[in-house]
Each structure stands twice: as C-alpha cells, then as structure tokens.
mmCIF file of N, CA and C in Angstrom:
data_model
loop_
_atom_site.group_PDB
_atom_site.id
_atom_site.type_symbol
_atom_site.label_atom_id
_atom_site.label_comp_id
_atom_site.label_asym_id
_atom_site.label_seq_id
_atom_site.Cartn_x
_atom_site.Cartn_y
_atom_site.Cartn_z
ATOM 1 N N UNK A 417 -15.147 19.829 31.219
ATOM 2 C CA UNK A 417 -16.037 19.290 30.219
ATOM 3 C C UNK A 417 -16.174 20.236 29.033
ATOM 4 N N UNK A 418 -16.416 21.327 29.548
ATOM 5 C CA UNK A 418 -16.587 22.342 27.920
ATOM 6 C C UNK A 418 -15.601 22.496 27.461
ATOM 7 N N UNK A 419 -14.394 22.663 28.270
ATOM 8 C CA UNK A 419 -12.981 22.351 26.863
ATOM 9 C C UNK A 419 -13.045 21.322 26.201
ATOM 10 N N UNK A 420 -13.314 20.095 26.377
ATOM 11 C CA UNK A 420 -13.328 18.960 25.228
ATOM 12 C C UNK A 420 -14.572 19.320 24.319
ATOM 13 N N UNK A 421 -15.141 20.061 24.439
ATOM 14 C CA UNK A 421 -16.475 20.357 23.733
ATOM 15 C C UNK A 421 -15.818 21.184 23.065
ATOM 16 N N UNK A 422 -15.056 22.251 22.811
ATOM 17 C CA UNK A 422 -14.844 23.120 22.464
ATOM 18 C C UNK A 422 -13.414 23.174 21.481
ATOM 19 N N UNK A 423 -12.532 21.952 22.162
ATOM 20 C CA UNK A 423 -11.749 21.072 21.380
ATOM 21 C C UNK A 423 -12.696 20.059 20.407
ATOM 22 N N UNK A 424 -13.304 19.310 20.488
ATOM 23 C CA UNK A 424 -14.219 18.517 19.011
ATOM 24 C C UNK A 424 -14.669 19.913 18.050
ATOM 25 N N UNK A 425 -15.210 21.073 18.859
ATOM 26 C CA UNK A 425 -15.685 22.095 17.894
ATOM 27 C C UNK A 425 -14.585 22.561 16.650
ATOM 28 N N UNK A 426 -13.507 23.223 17.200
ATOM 29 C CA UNK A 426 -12.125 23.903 16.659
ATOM 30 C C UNK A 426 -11.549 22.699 15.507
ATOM 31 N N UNK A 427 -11.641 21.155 15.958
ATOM 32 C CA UNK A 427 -11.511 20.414 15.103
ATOM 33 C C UNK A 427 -12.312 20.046 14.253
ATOM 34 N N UNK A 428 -13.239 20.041 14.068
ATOM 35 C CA UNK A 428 -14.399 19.940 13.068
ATOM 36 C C UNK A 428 -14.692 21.346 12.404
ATOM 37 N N UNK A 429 -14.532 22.301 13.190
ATOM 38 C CA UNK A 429 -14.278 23.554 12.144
ATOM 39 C C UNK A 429 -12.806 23.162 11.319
ATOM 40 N N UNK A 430 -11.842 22.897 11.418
ATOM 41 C CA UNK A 430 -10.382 22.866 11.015
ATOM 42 C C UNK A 430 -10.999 21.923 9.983
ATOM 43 N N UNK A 431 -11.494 20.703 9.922
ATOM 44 C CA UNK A 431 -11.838 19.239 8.972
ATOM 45 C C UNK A 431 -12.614 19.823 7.942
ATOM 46 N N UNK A 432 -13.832 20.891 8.342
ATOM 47 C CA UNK A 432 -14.481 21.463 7.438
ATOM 48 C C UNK A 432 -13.797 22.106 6.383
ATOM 49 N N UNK A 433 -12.926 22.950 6.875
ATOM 50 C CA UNK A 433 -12.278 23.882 6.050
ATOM 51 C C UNK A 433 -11.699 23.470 4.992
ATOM 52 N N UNK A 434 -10.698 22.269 5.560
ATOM 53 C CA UNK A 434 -9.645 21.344 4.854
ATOM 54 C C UNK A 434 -10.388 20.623 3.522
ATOM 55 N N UNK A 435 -11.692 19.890 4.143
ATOM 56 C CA UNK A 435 -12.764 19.687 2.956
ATOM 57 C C UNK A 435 -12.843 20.515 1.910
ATOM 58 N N UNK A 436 -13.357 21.575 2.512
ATOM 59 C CA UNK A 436 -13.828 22.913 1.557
ATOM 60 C C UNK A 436 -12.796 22.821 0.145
ATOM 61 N N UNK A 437 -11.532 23.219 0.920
ATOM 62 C CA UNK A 437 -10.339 24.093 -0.010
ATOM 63 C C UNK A 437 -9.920 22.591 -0.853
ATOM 64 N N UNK A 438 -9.936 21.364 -0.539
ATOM 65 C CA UNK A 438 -9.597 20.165 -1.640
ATOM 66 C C UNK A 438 -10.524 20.444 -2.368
ATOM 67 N N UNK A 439 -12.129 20.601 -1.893
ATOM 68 C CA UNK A 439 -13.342 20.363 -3.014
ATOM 69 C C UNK A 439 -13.438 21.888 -3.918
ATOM 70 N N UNK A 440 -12.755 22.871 -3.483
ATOM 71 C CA UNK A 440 -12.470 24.027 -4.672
ATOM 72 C C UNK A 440 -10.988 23.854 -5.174
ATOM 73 N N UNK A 441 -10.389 23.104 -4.893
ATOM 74 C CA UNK A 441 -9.302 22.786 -5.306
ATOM 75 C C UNK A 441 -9.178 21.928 -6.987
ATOM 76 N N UNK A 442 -10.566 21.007 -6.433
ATOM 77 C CA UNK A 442 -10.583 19.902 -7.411
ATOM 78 C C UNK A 442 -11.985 20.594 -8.243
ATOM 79 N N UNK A 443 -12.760 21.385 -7.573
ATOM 80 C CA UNK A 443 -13.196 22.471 -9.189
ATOM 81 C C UNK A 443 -12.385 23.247 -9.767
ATOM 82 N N UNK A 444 -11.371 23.418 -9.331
ATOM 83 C CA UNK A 444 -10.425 24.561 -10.269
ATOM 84 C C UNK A 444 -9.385 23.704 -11.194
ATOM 85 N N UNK A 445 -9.464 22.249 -10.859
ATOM 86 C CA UNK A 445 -8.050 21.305 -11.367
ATOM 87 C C UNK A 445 -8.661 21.815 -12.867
ATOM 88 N N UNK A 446 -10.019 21.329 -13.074
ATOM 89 C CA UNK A 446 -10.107 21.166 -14.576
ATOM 90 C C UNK A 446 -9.415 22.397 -15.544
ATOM 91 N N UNK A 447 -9.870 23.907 -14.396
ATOM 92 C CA UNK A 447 -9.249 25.054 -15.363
ATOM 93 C C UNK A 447 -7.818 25.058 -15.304
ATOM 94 N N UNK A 448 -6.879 24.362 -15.350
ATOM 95 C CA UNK A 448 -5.194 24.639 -15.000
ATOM 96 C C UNK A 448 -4.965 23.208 -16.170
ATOM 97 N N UNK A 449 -4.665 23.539 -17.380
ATOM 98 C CA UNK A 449 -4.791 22.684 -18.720
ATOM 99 C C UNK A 449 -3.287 21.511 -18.113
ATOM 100 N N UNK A 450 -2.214 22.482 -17.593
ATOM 101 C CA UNK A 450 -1.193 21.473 -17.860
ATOM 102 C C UNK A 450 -1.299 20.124 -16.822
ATOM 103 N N UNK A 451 -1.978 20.407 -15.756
ATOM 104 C CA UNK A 451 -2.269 19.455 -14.665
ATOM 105 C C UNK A 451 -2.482 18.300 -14.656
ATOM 106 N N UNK A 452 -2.215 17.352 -14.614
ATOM 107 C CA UNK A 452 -2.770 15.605 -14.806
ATOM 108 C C UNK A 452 -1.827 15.494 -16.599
ATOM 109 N N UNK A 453 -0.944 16.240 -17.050
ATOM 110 C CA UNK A 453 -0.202 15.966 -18.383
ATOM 111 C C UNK A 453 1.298 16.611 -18.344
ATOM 112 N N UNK A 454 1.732 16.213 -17.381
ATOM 113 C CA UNK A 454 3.316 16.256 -16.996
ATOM 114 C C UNK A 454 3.943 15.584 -17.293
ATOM 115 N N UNK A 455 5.284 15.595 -18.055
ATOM 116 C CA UNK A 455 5.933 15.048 -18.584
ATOM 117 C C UNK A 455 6.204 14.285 -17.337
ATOM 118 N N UNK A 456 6.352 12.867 -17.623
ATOM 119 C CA UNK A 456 6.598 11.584 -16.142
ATOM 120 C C UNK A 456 5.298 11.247 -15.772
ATOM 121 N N UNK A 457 4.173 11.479 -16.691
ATOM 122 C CA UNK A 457 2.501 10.772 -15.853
ATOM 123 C C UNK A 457 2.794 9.949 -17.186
ATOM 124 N N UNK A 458 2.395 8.889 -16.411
ATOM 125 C CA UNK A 458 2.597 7.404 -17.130
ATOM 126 C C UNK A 458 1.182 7.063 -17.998
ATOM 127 N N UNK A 459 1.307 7.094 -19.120
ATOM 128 C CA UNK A 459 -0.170 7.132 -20.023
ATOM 129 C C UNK A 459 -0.263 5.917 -20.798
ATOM 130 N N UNK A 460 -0.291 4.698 -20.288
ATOM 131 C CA UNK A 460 -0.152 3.007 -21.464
ATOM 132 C C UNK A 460 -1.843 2.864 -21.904
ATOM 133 N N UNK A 461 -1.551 3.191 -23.237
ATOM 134 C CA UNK A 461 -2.897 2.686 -24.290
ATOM 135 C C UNK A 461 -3.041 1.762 -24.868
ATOM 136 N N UNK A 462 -3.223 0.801 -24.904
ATOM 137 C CA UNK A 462 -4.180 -0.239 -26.008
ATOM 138 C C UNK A 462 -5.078 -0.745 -26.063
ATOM 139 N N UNK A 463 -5.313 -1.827 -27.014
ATOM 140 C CA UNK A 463 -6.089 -2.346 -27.614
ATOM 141 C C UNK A 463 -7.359 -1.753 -26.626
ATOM 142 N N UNK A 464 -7.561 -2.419 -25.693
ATOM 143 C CA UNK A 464 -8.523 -2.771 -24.745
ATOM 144 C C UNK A 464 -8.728 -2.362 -23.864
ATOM 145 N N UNK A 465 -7.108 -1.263 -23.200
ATOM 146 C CA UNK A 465 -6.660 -1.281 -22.249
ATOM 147 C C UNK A 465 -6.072 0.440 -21.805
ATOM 148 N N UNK A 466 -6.625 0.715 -21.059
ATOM 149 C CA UNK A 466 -5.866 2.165 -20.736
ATOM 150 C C UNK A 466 -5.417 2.221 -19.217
ATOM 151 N N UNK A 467 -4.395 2.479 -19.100
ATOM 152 C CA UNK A 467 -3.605 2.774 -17.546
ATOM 153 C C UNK A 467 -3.154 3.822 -17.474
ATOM 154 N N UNK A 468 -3.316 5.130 -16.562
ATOM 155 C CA UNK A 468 -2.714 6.303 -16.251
ATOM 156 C C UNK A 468 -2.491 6.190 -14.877
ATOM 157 N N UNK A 469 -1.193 7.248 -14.829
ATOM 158 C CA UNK A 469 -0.895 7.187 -13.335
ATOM 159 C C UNK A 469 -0.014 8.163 -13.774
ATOM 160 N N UNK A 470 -1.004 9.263 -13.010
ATOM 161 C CA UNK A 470 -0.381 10.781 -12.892
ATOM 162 C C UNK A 470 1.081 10.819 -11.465
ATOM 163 N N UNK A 471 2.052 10.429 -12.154
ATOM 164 C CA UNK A 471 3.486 10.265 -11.065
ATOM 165 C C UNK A 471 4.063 12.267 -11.459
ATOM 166 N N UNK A 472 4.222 12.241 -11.810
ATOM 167 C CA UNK A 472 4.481 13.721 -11.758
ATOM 168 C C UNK A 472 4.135 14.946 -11.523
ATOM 169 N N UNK A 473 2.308 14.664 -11.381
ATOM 170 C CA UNK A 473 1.996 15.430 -11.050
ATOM 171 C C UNK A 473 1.476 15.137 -9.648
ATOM 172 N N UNK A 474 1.607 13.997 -9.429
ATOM 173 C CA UNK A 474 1.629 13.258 -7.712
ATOM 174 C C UNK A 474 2.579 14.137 -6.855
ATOM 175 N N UNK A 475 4.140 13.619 -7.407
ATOM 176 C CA UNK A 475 5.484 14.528 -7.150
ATOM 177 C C UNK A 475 5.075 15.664 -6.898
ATOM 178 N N UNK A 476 4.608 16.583 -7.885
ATOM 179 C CA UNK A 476 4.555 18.091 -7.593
ATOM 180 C C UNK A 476 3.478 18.102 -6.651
ATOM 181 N N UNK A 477 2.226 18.044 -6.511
ATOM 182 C CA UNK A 477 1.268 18.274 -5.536
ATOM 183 C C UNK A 477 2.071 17.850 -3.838
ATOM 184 N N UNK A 478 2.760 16.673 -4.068
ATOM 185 C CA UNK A 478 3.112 16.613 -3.135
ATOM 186 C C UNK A 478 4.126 17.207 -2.295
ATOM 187 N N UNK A 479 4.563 17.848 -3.419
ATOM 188 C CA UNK A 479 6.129 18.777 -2.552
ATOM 189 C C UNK A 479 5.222 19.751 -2.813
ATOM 190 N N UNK A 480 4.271 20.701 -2.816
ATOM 191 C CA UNK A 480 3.651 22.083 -2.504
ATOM 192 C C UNK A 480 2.751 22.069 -1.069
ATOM 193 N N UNK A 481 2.114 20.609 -1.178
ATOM 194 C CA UNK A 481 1.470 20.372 0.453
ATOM 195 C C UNK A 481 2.660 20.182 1.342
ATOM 196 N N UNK A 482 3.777 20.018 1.019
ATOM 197 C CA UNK A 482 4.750 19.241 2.031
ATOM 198 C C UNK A 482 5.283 20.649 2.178
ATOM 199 N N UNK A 483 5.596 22.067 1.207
ATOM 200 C CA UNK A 483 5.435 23.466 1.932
ATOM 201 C C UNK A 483 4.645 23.658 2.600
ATOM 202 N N UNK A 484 3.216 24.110 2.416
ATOM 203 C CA UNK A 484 2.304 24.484 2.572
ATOM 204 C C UNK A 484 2.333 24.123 4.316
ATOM 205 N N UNK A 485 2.205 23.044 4.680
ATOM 206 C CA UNK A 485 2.238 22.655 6.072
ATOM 207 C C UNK A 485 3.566 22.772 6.830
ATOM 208 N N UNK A 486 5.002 22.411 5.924
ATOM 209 C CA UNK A 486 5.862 23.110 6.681
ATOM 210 C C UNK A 486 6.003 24.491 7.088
ATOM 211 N N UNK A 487 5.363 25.202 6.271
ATOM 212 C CA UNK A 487 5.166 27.047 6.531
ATOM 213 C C UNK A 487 4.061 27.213 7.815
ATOM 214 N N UNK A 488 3.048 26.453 7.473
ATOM 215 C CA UNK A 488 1.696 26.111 8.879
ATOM 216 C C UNK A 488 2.659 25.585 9.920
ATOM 217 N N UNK A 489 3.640 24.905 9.668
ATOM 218 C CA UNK A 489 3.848 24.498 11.261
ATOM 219 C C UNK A 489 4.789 25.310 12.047
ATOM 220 N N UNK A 490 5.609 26.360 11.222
ATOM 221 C CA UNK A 490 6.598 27.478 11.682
ATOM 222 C C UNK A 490 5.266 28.542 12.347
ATOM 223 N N UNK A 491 4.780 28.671 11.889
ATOM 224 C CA UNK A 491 3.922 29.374 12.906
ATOM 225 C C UNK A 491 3.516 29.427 14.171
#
C-alpha cells in the first residue's frame, strides 16, 4: 500500500515541476523578441480579420522538447 502512495507522490511531484518550468517558460517567452516572429509563422491580415499561426516556431519548440526528453530518456 505505501508504495502506491509513494508512487502518486513522485508523480505529482514530477507534474508539479513540469507545470512550474512551462509557467516560467511562458514568463520568459515575452523577453526572447525573435519568438512567435519566425520566418514560416503564418501572419493573414485584413479588413476584419487576423489569423496567426506560429508554424515555425511550433517546428522549433518542438524539435528542442523532442531533445530535451530524448537526452531524459538516455539516462
């Protein structure tokens, strides 16, 4: 019984953390100017109408987590 107790603990410490480092992650986006304006983020303006869709900087975030955890899982 106290190992599954102790397993929910280790995982909810791990969920916390993961929280943490996105939510200082996403206070620090604003200071890093080139971020969300990569050449390939799709920016359609008019009249009425604005559509963005950050694809490049999707791409990159996503191949640095897709290190980031391949390096975590060699461990």
């Amino acid at each position: 019984m106290s190992e599954g107790i102790q397993h929910i603990g280790k995982v909810l410490l791990i969920t916390g953390a993961v929280i943490a480092l996105i939510g200082g992650a996403l206070m620090l986006s604003g200071r890093i100017p080139w971020l969300g304006r990569l050449p390939g983020d799709v920016l359609i303006e008019r009249k009425n109408f604005t559509f963005y869709f950050p694809l490049a900087t999707s791409i990159l975030i996503s191949i640095l987590l897709t290190l980031l955890f391949w390096l975590w899982g060699r461990r």
